[in-house]
Short mmCIF file of C-alpha atoms and ligand atoms in Angstrom, two decimals:
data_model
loop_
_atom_site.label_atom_id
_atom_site.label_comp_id
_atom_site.label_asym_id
_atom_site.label_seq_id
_atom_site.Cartn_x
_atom_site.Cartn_y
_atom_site.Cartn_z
CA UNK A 966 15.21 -18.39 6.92
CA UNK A 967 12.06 -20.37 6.05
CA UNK A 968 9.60 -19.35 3.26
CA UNK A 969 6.25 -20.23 2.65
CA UNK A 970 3.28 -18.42 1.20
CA UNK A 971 0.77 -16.67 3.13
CA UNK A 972 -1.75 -16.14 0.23
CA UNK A 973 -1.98 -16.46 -3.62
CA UNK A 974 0.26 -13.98 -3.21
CA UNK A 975 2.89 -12.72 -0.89
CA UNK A 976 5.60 -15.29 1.45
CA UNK A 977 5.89 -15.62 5.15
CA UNK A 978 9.32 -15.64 6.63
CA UNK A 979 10.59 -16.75 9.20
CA UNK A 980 13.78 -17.75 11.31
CA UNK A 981 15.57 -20.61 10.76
CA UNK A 982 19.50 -19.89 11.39
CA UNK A 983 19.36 -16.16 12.04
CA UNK A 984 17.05 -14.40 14.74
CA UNK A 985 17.89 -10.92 13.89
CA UNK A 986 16.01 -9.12 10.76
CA UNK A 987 19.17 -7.22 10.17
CA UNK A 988 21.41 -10.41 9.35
CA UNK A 989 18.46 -11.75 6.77
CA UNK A 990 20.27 -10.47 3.25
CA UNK A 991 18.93 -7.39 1.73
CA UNK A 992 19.21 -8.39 -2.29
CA UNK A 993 17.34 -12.01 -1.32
CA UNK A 994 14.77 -10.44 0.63
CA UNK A 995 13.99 -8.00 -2.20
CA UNK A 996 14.32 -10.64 -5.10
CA UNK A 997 11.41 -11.71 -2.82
CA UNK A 998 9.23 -9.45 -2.79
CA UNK A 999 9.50 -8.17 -6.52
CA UNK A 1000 8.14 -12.28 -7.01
CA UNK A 1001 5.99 -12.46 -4.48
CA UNK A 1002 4.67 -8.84 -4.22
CA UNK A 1003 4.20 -8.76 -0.52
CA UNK A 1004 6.61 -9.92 2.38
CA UNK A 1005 5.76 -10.83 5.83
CA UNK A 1006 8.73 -11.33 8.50
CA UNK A 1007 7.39 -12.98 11.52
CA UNK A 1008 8.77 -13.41 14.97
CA UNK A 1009 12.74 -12.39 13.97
CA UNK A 1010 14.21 -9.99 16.71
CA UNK A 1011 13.49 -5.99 15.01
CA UNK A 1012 13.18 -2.97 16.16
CA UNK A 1013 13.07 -0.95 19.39
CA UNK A 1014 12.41 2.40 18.02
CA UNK A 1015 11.80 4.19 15.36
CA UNK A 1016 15.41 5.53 14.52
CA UNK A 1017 16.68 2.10 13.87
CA UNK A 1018 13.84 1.05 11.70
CA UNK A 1019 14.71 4.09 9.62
CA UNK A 1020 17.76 2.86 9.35
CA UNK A 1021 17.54 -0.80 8.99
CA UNK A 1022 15.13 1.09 5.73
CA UNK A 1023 17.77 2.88 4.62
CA UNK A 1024 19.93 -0.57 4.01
CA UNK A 1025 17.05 -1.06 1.21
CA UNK A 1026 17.41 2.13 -0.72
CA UNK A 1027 16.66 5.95 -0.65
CA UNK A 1028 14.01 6.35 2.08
CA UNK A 1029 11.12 9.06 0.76
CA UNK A 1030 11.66 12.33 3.57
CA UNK A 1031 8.22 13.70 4.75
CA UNK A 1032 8.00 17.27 6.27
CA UNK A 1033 7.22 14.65 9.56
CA UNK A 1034 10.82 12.82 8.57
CA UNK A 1035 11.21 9.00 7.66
CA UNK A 1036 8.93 7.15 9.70
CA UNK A 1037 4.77 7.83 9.97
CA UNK A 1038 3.99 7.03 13.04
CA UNK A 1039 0.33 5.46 12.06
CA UNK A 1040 -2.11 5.38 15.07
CA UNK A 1041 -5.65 6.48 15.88
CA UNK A 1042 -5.54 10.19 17.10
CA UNK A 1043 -8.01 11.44 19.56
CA UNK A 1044 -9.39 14.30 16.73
CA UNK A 1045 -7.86 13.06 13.35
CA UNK A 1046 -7.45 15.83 10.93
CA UNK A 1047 -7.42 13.16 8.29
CA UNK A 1048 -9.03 9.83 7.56
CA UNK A 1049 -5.56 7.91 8.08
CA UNK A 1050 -5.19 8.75 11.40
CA UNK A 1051 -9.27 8.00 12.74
CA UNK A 1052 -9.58 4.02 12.89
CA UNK A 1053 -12.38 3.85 9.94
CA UNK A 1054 -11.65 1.35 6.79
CA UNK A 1055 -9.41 3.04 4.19
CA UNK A 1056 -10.06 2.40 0.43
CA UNK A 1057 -7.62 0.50 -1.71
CA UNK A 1058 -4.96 3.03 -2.83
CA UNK A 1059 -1.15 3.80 -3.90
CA UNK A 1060 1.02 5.23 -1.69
CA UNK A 1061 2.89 8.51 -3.52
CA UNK A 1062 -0.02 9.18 -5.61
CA UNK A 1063 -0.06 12.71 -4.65
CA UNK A 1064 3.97 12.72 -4.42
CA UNK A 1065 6.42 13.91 -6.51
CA UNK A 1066 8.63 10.71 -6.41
CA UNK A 1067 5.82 7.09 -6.26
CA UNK A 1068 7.79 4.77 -3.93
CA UNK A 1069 8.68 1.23 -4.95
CA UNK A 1070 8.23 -0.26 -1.10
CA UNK A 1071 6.47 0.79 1.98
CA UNK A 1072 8.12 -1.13 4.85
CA UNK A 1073 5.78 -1.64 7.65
CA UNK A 1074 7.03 -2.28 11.59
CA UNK A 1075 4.40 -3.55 13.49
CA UNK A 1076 4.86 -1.82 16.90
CA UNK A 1077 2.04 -3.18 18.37
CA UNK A 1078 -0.96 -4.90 17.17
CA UNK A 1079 -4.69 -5.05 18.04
CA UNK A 1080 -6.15 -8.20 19.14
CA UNK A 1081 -7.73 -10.25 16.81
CA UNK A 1082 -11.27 -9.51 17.11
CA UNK A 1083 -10.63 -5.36 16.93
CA UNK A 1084 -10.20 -5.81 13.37
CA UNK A 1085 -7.53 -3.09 11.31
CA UNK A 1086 -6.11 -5.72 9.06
CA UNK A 1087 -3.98 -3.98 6.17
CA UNK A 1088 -5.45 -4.73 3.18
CA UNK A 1089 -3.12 -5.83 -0.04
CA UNK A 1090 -4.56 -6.51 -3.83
CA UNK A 1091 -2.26 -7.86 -6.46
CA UNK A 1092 -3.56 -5.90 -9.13
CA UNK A 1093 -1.60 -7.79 -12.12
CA UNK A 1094 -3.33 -11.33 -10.90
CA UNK A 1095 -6.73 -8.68 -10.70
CA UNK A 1096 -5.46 -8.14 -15.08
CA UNK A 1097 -4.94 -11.34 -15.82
CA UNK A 1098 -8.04 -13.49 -14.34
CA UNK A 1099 -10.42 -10.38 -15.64
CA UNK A 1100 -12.73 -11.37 -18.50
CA UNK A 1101 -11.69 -9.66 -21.54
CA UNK A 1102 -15.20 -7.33 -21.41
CA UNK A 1103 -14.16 -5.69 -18.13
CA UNK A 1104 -10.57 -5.12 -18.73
CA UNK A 1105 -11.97 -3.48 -21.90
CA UNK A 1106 -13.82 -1.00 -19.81
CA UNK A 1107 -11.15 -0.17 -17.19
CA UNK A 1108 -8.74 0.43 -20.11
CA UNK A 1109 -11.08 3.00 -21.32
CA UNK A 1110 -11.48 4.52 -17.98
CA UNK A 1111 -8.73 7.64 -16.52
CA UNK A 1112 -8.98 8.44 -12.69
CA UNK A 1113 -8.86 12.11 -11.54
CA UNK A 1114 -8.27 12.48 -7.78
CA UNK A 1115 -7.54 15.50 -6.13
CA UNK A 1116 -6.40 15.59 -2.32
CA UNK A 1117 -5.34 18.33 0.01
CA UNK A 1118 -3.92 17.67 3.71
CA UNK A 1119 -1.43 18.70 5.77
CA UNK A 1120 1.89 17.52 3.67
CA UNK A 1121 0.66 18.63 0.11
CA UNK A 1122 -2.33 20.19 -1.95
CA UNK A 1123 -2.15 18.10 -5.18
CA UNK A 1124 -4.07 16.58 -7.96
CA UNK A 1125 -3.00 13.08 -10.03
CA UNK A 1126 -4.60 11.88 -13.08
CA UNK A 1127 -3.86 8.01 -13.38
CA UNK A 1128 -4.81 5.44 -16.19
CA UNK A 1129 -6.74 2.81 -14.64
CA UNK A 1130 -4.47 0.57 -16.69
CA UNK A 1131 -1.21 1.55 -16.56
CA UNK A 1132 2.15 -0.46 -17.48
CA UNK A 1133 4.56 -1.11 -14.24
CA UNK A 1134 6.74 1.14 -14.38
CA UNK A 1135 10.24 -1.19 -14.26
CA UNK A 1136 8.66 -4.62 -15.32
CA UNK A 1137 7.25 -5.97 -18.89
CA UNK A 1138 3.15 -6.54 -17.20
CA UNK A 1139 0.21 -4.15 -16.50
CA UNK A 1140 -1.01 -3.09 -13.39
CA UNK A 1141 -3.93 -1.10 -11.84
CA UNK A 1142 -3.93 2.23 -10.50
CA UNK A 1143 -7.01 3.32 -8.75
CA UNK A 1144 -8.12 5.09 -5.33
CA UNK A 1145 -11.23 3.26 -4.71
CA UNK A 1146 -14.28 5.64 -3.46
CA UNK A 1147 -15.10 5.01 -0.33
CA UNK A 1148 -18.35 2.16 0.09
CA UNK A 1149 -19.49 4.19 2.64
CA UNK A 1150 -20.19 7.30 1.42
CA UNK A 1151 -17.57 10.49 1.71
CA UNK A 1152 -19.27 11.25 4.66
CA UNK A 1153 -17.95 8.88 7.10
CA UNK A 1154 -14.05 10.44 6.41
CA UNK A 1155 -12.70 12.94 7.72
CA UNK A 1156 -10.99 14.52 4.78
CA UNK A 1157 -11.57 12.40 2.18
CA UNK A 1158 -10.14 13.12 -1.29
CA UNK A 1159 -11.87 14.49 -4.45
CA UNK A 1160 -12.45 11.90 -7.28
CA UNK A 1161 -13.37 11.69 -11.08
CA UNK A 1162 -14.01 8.92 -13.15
CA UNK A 1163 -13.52 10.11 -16.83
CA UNK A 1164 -13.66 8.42 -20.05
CA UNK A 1165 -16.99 6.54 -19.91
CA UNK A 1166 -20.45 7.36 -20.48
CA UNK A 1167 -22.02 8.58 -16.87
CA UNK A 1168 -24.28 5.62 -16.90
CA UNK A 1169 -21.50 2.88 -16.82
CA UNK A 1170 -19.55 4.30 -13.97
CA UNK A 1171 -21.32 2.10 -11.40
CA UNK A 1172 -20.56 -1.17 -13.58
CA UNK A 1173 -17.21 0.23 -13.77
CA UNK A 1174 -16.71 0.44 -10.15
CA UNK A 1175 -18.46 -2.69 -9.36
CA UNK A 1176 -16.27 -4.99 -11.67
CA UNK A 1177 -13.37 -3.28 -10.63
CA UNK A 1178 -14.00 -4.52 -7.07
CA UNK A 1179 -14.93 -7.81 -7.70
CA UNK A 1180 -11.74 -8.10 -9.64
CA UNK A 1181 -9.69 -6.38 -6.92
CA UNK A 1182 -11.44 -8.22 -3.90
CA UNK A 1183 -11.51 -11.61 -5.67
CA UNK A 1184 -9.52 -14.57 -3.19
CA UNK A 1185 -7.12 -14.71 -5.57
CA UNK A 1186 -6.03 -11.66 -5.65
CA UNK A 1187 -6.67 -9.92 -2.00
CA UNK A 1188 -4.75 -10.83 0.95
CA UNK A 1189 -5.80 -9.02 4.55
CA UNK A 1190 -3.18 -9.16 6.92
CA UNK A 1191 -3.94 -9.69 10.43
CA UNK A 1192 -0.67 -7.94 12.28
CA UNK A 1193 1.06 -9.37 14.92
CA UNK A 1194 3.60 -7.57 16.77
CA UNK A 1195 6.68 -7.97 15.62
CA UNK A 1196 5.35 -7.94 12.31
CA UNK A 1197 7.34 -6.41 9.54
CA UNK A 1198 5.78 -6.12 6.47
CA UNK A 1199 7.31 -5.30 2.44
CA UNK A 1200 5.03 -4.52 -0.15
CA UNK A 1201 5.76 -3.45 -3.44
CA UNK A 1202 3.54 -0.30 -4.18
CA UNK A 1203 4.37 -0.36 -7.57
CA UNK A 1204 1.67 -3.35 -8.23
CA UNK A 1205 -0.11 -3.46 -5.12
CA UNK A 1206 -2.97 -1.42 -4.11
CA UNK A 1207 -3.50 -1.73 -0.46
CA UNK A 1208 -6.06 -0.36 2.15
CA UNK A 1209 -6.97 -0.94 5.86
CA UNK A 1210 -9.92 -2.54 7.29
CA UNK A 1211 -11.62 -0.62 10.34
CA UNK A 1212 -10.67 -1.23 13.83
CA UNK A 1213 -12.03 -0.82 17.31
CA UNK A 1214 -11.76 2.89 18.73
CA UNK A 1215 -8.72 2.80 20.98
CA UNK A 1216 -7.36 -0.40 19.82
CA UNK A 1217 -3.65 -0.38 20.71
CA UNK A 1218 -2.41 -0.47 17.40
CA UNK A 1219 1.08 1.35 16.12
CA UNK A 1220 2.16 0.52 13.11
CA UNK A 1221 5.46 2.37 11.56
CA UNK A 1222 6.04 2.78 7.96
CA UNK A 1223 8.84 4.10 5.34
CA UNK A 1224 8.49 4.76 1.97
CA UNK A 1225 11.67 3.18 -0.15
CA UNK A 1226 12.21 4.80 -3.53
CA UNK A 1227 13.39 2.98 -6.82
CA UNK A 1228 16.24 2.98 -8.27
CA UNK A 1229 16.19 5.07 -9.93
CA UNK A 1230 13.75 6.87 -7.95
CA UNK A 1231 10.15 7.02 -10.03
CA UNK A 1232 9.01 10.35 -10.89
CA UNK A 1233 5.23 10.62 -10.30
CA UNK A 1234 4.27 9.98 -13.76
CA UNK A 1235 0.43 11.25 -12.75
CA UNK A 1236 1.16 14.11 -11.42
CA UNK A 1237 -0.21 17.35 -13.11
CA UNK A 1238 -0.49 20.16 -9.76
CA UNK A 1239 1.44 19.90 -6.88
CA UNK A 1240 1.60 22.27 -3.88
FE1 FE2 B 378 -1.40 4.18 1.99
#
């Protein structure tokens, strides 16, 4: 296989000797992305359907079990009952926030992309770069800042108080945890979650906020990746916050994704109500 970088974070590979993702080694592929944060697998033969995704998955460690099973099947719905499934921008996020068990990867098949101009790039932010370029004043105020986000939806009713600073929870550097509010106002999401900003004075929220961004949306550290399909994509959600851009209404876009736990598996370390 050939590496190369696709941002200031995150590699690109692609065949060289082998065609088939399946015969790319597991252990080299993930020493990858715990370096690089963020892998993107380009034009190897994949997957037909969803079963064998799961369990190519599976090869990379305990795959997270939804009441819907393995594999989300992410793609606009004619009446979304949640934000996810319309085809408007998503804040910057972790996936598991509301789970009992935070997965270390998402693995993302790209089924079948929109065209270039319908927008719905997945958004990635490498949240330790976002630590270590931030000027000492406004990692000063994040540190002093908890979020509070409370979500209900079809697969759980639950509520996570995070640390906006927060140490990785395997590896010796910081990282950011943070569900962005939405730019937009809650108004344009269909079931958009409930969220607090405590442990600074009410008038330096919107600073807050606003440095936060810059830090998190800064070239260095953002990467917005326009899918092809094919595509299979590895982030690690344990220092990545990641989002989605909005795309045309009835775009054909499908993407899959699996949640891979840890190993051991990370218990939800914000997690104080679950239902
Ligand atoms: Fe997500």
């Amino acid at each position: 296989m050939n590496v190369s970088s696709v941002s200031h974070f995150g590699a690109l590979v692609v065949p060289s000797d082998v065609a088939d993702i399946r015969e790319l080694h597991i252990e080299e592929l993930r020493a990858l992305v715990r370096e690089h944060h963020l892998l993107v697998l380009r034009d190897f033969f994949a997957f037909d359907d969803a079963v064998s995704f799961a369990d190519y998955c599976e090869r990379w460690g305990e795959v997270s079990v939804w009441p819907f099973g393995k594999v989300l099947e992410l793609v606009e719905q004619a009446q979304p009952v949640d934000h996810i499934f319309d085809n408007n921008y998503v804040p910057l996020h972790w996936d598991g926030m509301y789970r009992k068990h935070v997965p270390e990867f998402q693995i993302f098949h790209c089924v079948s992309a929109p065209a270039g101009h319908q927008g719905g790039r997945t958004t990635f932010s490498n949240t330790a770069s976002a630590l270590e370029r931030a000027p000492r004043s406004a990692r000063a105020l994040w540190e002093r800042v908890t979020g509070v986000y409370q979500r209900k939806m079809a697969y759980y009713d639950s509520k996570t108080v995070a640390p906006v600073v927060t140490k990785h929870p395997a590896r010796d550097y910081n990282v950011i945890r943070y569900n962005e509010p939405p730019t937009q106002g809650d108004e344009s999401f269909v079931n958009h979650p409930a969220l607090a900003f405590e442990g600074i004075a009410a008038a330096d929220v919107a600073a807050f906020h606003r440095s936060l961004r810059d830090a998190l949306y800064a070239p260095e550290s953002f990467y917005a990746h326009a899918w092809r399909t094919g595509d299979v994509v590895i982030a690690d959600n344990y220092t990545l916050l990641h989002g989605r851009e909005a795309f045309a209404t009835g775009a054909p876009r499908h993407l899959r994704r699996v949640h891979v736990l840890g190993d051991p598996p990370l218990d939800n370390p914000h997690l104080v109500a679950y239902g």
